[in-house]
PDB file of C-alpha atoms in Angstrom:
ATOM      1  CA  MET A  18       4.297   8.289  14.352  1.00 55.00           C
ATOM      2  CA  LEU A  19       1.036   9.262  12.674  1.00 64.00           C
ATOM      3  CA  TRP A  20       2.580  12.458  11.275  1.00 68.00           C
ATOM      4  CA  ILE A  21       5.507  10.532   9.816  1.00 66.00           C
ATOM      5  CA  GLY A  22       3.097   8.156   8.092  1.00 68.00           C
ATOM      6  CA  MET A  23       1.115  11.052   6.660  1.00 75.00           C
ATOM      7  CA  TYR A  24       4.356  12.704   5.493  1.00 71.00           C
ATOM      8  CA  ILE A  25       5.451   9.506   3.725  1.00 73.00           C
ATOM      9  CA  ALA A  26       1.997   9.021   2.212  1.00 77.00           C
ATOM     10  CA  LEU A  27       2.000  12.587   0.886  1.00 80.00           C
ATOM     11  CA  ALA A  28       5.438  12.139  -0.688  1.00 77.00           C
ATOM     12  CA  SER A  29       4.322   8.875  -2.284  1.00 79.00           C
ATOM     13  CA  LEU A  30       1.155  10.510  -3.561  1.00 83.00           C
ATOM     14  CA  VAL A  31       3.180  13.295  -5.193  1.00 82.00           C
ATOM     15  CA  CYS A  32       5.333  10.690  -6.976  1.00 80.00           C
ATOM     16  CA  ILE A  33       2.285   8.714  -8.088  1.00 84.00           C
ATOM     17  CA  LEU A  34       0.556  11.820  -9.421  1.00 88.00           C
ATOM     18  CA  ALA A  35       3.668  12.829 -11.357  1.00 83.00           C
ATOM     19  CA  MET A  36       3.966   9.345 -12.885  1.00 83.00           C
ATOM     20  CA  VAL A  37       0.269   9.352 -13.827  1.00 86.00           C
ATOM     21  CA  ALA A  38       0.661  12.812 -15.367  1.00 85.00           C
ATOM     22  CA  GLU A  39       3.547  11.462 -17.474  1.00 82.00           C
ATOM     23  CA  LEU A  40       1.417   8.516 -18.553  1.00 82.00           C
ATOM     24  CA  VAL A  41      -1.562  10.693 -19.510  1.00 86.00           C
ATOM     25  CA  HIS A  42       0.704  13.157 -21.333  1.00 83.00           C
ATOM     26  CA  GLY A  43       2.331  10.304 -23.247  1.00 81.00           C
ATOM     27  CA  PHE A  44      -1.006   8.802 -24.293  1.00 83.00           C
ATOM     28  CA  ARG A  45      -2.490  12.162 -25.255  1.00 85.00           C
ATOM     29  CA  SER A  46       0.480  13.039 -27.445  1.00 83.00           C
ATOM     30  CA  ARG A  47       0.510   9.466 -28.848  1.00 81.00           C
ATOM     31  CA  MET A  48       4.055   8.723 -27.738  1.00 75.00           C
ATOM     32  CA  LEU A  49       5.171   5.147 -27.226  1.00 68.00           C
ATOM     33  CA  TRP A  50       7.385   6.181 -24.306  1.00 69.00           C
ATOM     34  CA  PHE A  51       6.876   8.260 -21.208  1.00 64.00           C
ATOM     35  CA  PRO A  52       8.109  11.790 -21.808  1.00 64.00           C
ATOM     36  CA  SER A  53      10.066  13.463 -19.021  1.00 74.00           C
ATOM     37  CA  LYS A  54       7.913  16.503 -18.509  1.00 77.00           C
ATOM     38  CA  TYR A  55       6.516  16.068 -14.986  1.00 77.00           C
ATOM     39  CA  PHE A  56       8.582  13.301 -13.400  1.00 77.00           C
ATOM     40  CA  SER A  57      12.296  13.666 -14.026  1.00 79.00           C
ATOM     41  CA  ILE A  58      15.441  13.304 -11.974  1.00 83.00           C
ATOM     42  CA  ASN A  59      16.219  16.556 -10.201  1.00 81.00           C
ATOM     43  CA  SER A  60      16.858  17.661  -6.652  1.00 81.00           C
ATOM     44  CA  ALA A  61      13.150  18.108  -5.867  1.00 80.00           C
ATOM     45  CA  SER A  62      12.127  14.676  -7.129  1.00 81.00           C
ATOM     46  CA  LEU A  63      15.071  12.996  -5.391  1.00 83.00           C
ATOM     47  CA  THR A  64      14.084  14.674  -2.119  1.00 81.00           C
ATOM     48  CA  VAL A  65      10.493  13.471  -2.444  1.00 79.00           C
ATOM     49  CA  ILE A  66      11.704   9.964  -3.345  1.00 81.00           C
ATOM     50  CA  SER A  67      14.010   9.845  -0.326  1.00 81.00           C
ATOM     51  CA  VAL A  68      11.088  10.788   1.931  1.00 78.00           C
ATOM     52  CA  ALA A  69       8.896   8.126   0.293  1.00 77.00           C
ATOM     53  CA  MET A  70      11.639   5.543   0.902  1.00 79.00           C
ATOM     54  CA  LYS A  71      11.799   6.095   4.656  1.00 76.00           C
ATOM     55  CA  LEU A  72      10.133   2.770   5.505  1.00 68.00           C
ATOM     56  CA  PRO A  73      12.546   0.355   3.798  1.00 69.00           C
ATOM     57  CA  VAL A  74      15.636   2.191   5.019  1.00 72.00           C
ATOM     58  CA  ASP A  75      14.478   2.563   8.629  1.00 74.00           C
ATOM     59  CA  LEU A  76      16.824   0.476  10.771  1.00 66.00           C
ATOM     60  CA  THR A  77      15.604   1.787  14.125  1.00 68.00           C
ATOM     61  CA  GLY A  78      12.353  -0.157  14.381  1.00 66.00           C
ATOM     62  CA  SER A  79      11.760  -3.837  13.720  1.00 64.00           C
ATOM     63  CA  MET A  80       8.176  -3.300  12.495  1.00 67.00           C
ATOM     64  CA  PRO A  81       7.238  -6.947  13.148  1.00 67.00           C
ATOM     65  CA  GLY A  82       3.575  -6.772  12.122  1.00 69.00           C
ATOM     66  CA  TYR A  83       2.224  -8.157   8.876  1.00 69.00           C
ATOM     67  CA  VAL A  84       1.049  -4.732   7.703  1.00 72.00           C
ATOM     68  CA  ASP A  85       4.443  -3.229   8.579  1.00 74.00           C
ATOM     69  CA  GLN A  86       6.271  -5.875   6.556  1.00 75.00           C
ATOM     70  CA  MET A  87       3.959  -5.327   3.594  1.00 77.00           C
ATOM     71  CA  ALA A  88       4.580  -1.563   3.843  1.00 77.00           C
ATOM     72  CA  LYS A  89       8.337  -2.138   3.635  1.00 79.00           C
ATOM     73  CA  LEU A  90       8.002  -4.510   0.689  1.00 80.00           C
ATOM     74  CA  GLY A  91       5.524  -2.192  -1.019  1.00 81.00           C
ATOM     75  CA  SER A  92       7.938   0.711  -0.636  1.00 82.00           C
ATOM     76  CA  MET A  93      10.664  -1.329  -2.282  1.00 84.00           C
ATOM     77  CA  ALA A  94       8.359  -2.189  -5.198  1.00 85.00           C
ATOM     78  CA  PHE A  95       7.434   1.491  -5.444  1.00 84.00           C
ATOM     79  CA  MET A  96      11.122   2.446  -5.658  1.00 86.00           C
ATOM     80  CA  CYS A  97      11.650  -0.052  -8.507  1.00 87.00           C
ATOM     81  CA  THR A  98       8.680   1.480 -10.335  1.00 85.00           C
ATOM     82  CA  MET A  99       9.984   5.013  -9.818  1.00 84.00           C
ATOM     83  CA  MET A 100      13.456   4.089 -11.038  1.00 86.00           C
ATOM     84  CA  ALA A 101      11.986   2.540 -14.179  1.00 84.00           C
ATOM     85  CA  ASN A 102       9.832   5.624 -14.813  1.00 82.00           C
ATOM     86  CA  LEU A 103      12.757   7.993 -14.252  1.00 84.00           C
ATOM     87  CA  LEU A 104      15.005   6.264 -16.788  1.00 85.00           C
ATOM     88  CA  PRO A 105      13.785   8.206 -19.876  1.00 83.00           C
ATOM     89  CA  SER A 106      14.609  11.511 -18.177  1.00 84.00           C
ATOM     90  CA  LEU A 107      18.329  10.732 -18.456  1.00 84.00           C
ATOM     91  CA  GLY A 108      18.269  11.592 -22.160  1.00 81.00           C
ATOM     92  CA  THR A 109      17.093  15.159 -21.551  1.00 81.00           C
ATOM     93  CA  MET A 110      20.015  16.189 -19.314  1.00 84.00           C
ATOM     94  CA  GLU A 111      23.320  17.871 -19.967  1.00 85.00           C
ATOM     95  CA  SER A 112      26.532  16.132 -18.919  1.00 84.00           C
ATOM     96  CA  ASN A 113      27.083  17.950 -15.605  1.00 86.00           C
ATOM     97  CA  GLU A 114      23.460  17.607 -14.562  1.00 88.00           C
ATOM     98  CA  LEU A 115      23.451  13.964 -15.616  1.00 87.00           C
ATOM     99  CA  LEU A 116      26.530  13.125 -13.559  1.00 88.00           C
ATOM    100  CA  SER A 117      25.324  14.888 -10.406  1.00 89.00           C
ATOM    101  CA  ASN A 118      21.856  13.324 -10.590  1.00 88.00           C
ATOM    102  CA  LEU A 119      23.323   9.897 -11.305  1.00 90.00           C
ATOM    103  CA  ALA A 120      25.586  10.261  -8.267  1.00 91.00           C
ATOM    104  CA  ALA A 121      22.584  11.198  -6.108  1.00 90.00           C
ATOM    105  CA  VAL A 122      20.508   8.269  -7.382  1.00 90.00           C
ATOM    106  CA  SER A 123      23.473   5.931  -6.887  1.00 92.00           C
ATOM    107  CA  VAL A 124      23.930   7.015  -3.267  1.00 91.00           C
ATOM    108  CA  GLN A 125      20.220   6.608  -2.630  1.00 89.00           C
ATOM    109  CA  VAL A 126      20.026   3.141  -4.226  1.00 91.00           C
ATOM    110  CA  ILE A 127      23.219   1.877  -2.580  1.00 92.00           C
ATOM    111  CA  THR A 128      21.949   3.088   0.806  1.00 89.00           C
ATOM    112  CA  LEU A 129      18.633   1.349   0.193  1.00 88.00           C
ATOM    113  CA  VAL A 130      20.331  -1.898  -0.877  1.00 89.00           C
ATOM    114  CA  VAL A 131      22.672  -1.936   2.119  1.00 89.00           C
ATOM    115  CA  ASN A 132      19.858  -1.219   4.577  1.00 86.00           C
ATOM    116  CA  VAL A 133      17.597  -3.891   3.093  1.00 85.00           C
ATOM    117  CA  CYS A 134      20.479  -6.396   3.194  1.00 85.00           C
ATOM    118  CA  ILE A 135      21.051  -5.563   6.860  1.00 84.00           C
ATOM    119  CA  GLN A 136      17.358  -6.017   7.548  1.00 80.00           C
ATOM    120  CA  MET A 137      17.286  -9.343   5.697  1.00 80.00           C
ATOM    121  CA  GLN A 138      20.281 -10.530   7.713  1.00 80.00           C
ATOM    122  CA  THR A 139      18.718  -9.557  11.034  1.00 77.00           C
ATOM    123  CA  GLY A 140      15.229 -10.746  10.102  1.00 72.00           C
ATOM    124  CA  ALA A 141      13.709  -7.271  10.355  1.00 72.00           C
ATOM    125  CA  VAL A 142      12.216  -7.618   6.885  1.00 72.00           C
ATOM    126  CA  SER A 143      10.653 -10.968   6.084  1.00 65.00           C
ATOM    127  CA  ILE A 144       7.404 -12.719   5.395  1.00 53.00           C
ATOM    128  CA  SER A 145       6.136 -14.949   8.156  1.00 48.00           C
ATOM    129  CA  THR A 146       5.967 -18.605   7.152  1.00 42.00           C
ATOM    130  CA  HIS A 147       3.818 -19.699  10.075  1.00 42.00           C
ATOM    131  CA  LYS A 148       0.717 -21.711   9.287  1.00 44.00           C
ATOM    132  CA  GLU A 149      -1.393 -19.347  11.351  1.00 49.00           C
ATOM    133  CA  ASP A 150      -2.535 -16.037   9.980  1.00 52.00           C
ATOM    134  CA  PRO A 151       0.247 -13.500  10.717  1.00 58.00           C
ATOM    135  CA  ARG A 152      -2.315 -10.837  11.603  1.00 56.00           C
ATOM    136  CA  ILE A 153      -3.681 -13.068  14.360  1.00 49.00           C
ATOM    137  CA  ILE A 154      -0.158 -13.692  15.628  1.00 52.00           C
ATOM    138  CA  GLN A 155       0.429  -9.951  15.751  1.00 55.00           C
ATOM    139  CA  LEU A 156      -2.806  -9.364  17.663  1.00 51.00           C
ATOM    140  CA  THR A 157      -2.021 -12.058  20.207  1.00 46.00           C
ATOM    141  CA  SER A 158       1.658 -11.217  20.547  1.00 50.00           C
ATOM    142  CA  PRO A 159       2.479  -7.626  19.517  1.00 47.00           C
ATOM    143  CA  THR A 160       6.196  -8.100  20.229  1.00 52.00           C
ATOM    144  CA  HIS A 161       6.421 -11.174  17.983  1.00 48.00           C
ATOM    145  CA  ILE A 162       9.233 -11.146  15.446  1.00 47.00           C
ATOM    146  CA  SER A 163       9.175 -13.969  12.957  1.00 48.00           C
ATOM    147  CA  THR A 164      11.724 -16.638  13.745  1.00 45.00           C
ATOM    148  CA  HIS A 165      11.294 -18.057  10.254  1.00 45.00           C
ATOM    149  CA  PRO A 166      12.339 -15.300   7.875  1.00 47.00           C
ATOM    150  CA  ASN A 167      11.588 -15.666   4.197  1.00 58.00           C
ATOM    151  CA  PRO A 168      13.881 -13.148   2.486  1.00 66.00           C
ATOM    152  CA  VAL A 169      13.089 -14.198  -1.101  1.00 79.00           C
ATOM    153  CA  LEU A 170      10.999 -11.164  -2.058  1.00 82.00           C
ATOM    154  CA  PRO A 171      13.348  -8.573  -0.491  1.00 84.00           C
ATOM    155  CA  PHE A 172      16.246 -10.355  -2.219  1.00 86.00           C
ATOM    156  CA  ILE A 173      14.460 -10.026  -5.576  1.00 87.00           C
ATOM    157  CA  TYR A 174      14.001  -6.300  -4.937  1.00 87.00           C
ATOM    158  CA  VAL A 175      17.689  -5.907  -4.057  1.00 89.00           C
ATOM    159  CA  VAL A 176      18.654  -7.644  -7.318  1.00 91.00           C
ATOM    160  CA  LEU A 177      16.264  -5.372  -9.235  1.00 91.00           C
ATOM    161  CA  PHE A 178      17.713  -2.252  -7.545  1.00 91.00           C
ATOM    162  CA  VAL A 179      21.251  -3.262  -8.492  1.00 93.00           C
ATOM    163  CA  PHE A 180      20.180  -4.167 -12.040  1.00 94.00           C
ATOM    164  CA  LEU A 181      18.361  -0.842 -12.504  1.00 92.00           C
ATOM    165  CA  LEU A 182      21.359   1.047 -11.129  1.00 92.00           C
ATOM    166  CA  ILE A 183      23.616  -0.729 -13.639  1.00 94.00           C
ATOM    167  CA  VAL A 184      21.170   0.202 -16.422  1.00 92.00           C
ATOM    168  CA  TYR A 185      21.239   3.824 -15.208  1.00 90.00           C
ATOM    169  CA  ILE A 186      25.035   3.922 -15.192  1.00 91.00           C
ATOM    170  CA  CYS A 187      25.386   2.289 -18.616  1.00 91.00           C
ATOM    171  CA  SER A 188      22.720   4.558 -20.107  1.00 89.00           C
ATOM    172  CA  SER A 189      24.409   7.612 -18.622  1.00 88.00           C
ATOM    173  CA  LEU A 190      27.758   6.614 -20.085  1.00 88.00           C
ATOM    174  CA  ALA A 191      26.125   6.244 -23.487  1.00 87.00           C
ATOM    175  CA  ILE A 192      24.353   9.607 -23.188  1.00 83.00           C
ATOM    176  CA  LEU A 193      27.307  11.652 -21.925  1.00 79.00           C
ATOM    177  CA  LYS A 194      28.306  14.468 -24.238  1.00 71.00           C
ATOM    178  CA  ASP A 195      31.701  16.088 -24.442  1.00 56.00           C
TER     179      ASP A 195
END
């Protein structure tokens, strides 16, 4: 399990470094937008993003601990950030490349949304609403799964994923060239 965590952390670090490089490049060239030089939608970036999104789409483990739940929610926030930063790269693509990358992003986002919805329904992703500190509950009962799920934050992320996907699709339709 340690190697998987290191693998996910490395993939996330690569995405973060690419987004920071875009930010620095944009500020240095005095652009009011993030150029798509280092972090754009292509097969390599989509592979790294799918590795970084392993935690929220993992249906095999309940991950009941407080830190585990925060890792899942943090991964979902990270995916929203990456989708927002990848949006300007749509304008630099040709029609065929745009359609294939949009299809890949759509499959990835729909898979993420469905898995998070399944986890919200089963209570695998939630925030504990107990009055006690959830970390203490985890230490005293490592097999504890919250019986009081609070799916508000994961629901907000699901809505944001769907909204960003709609923005991607509408932008792609506007950008398509004959």
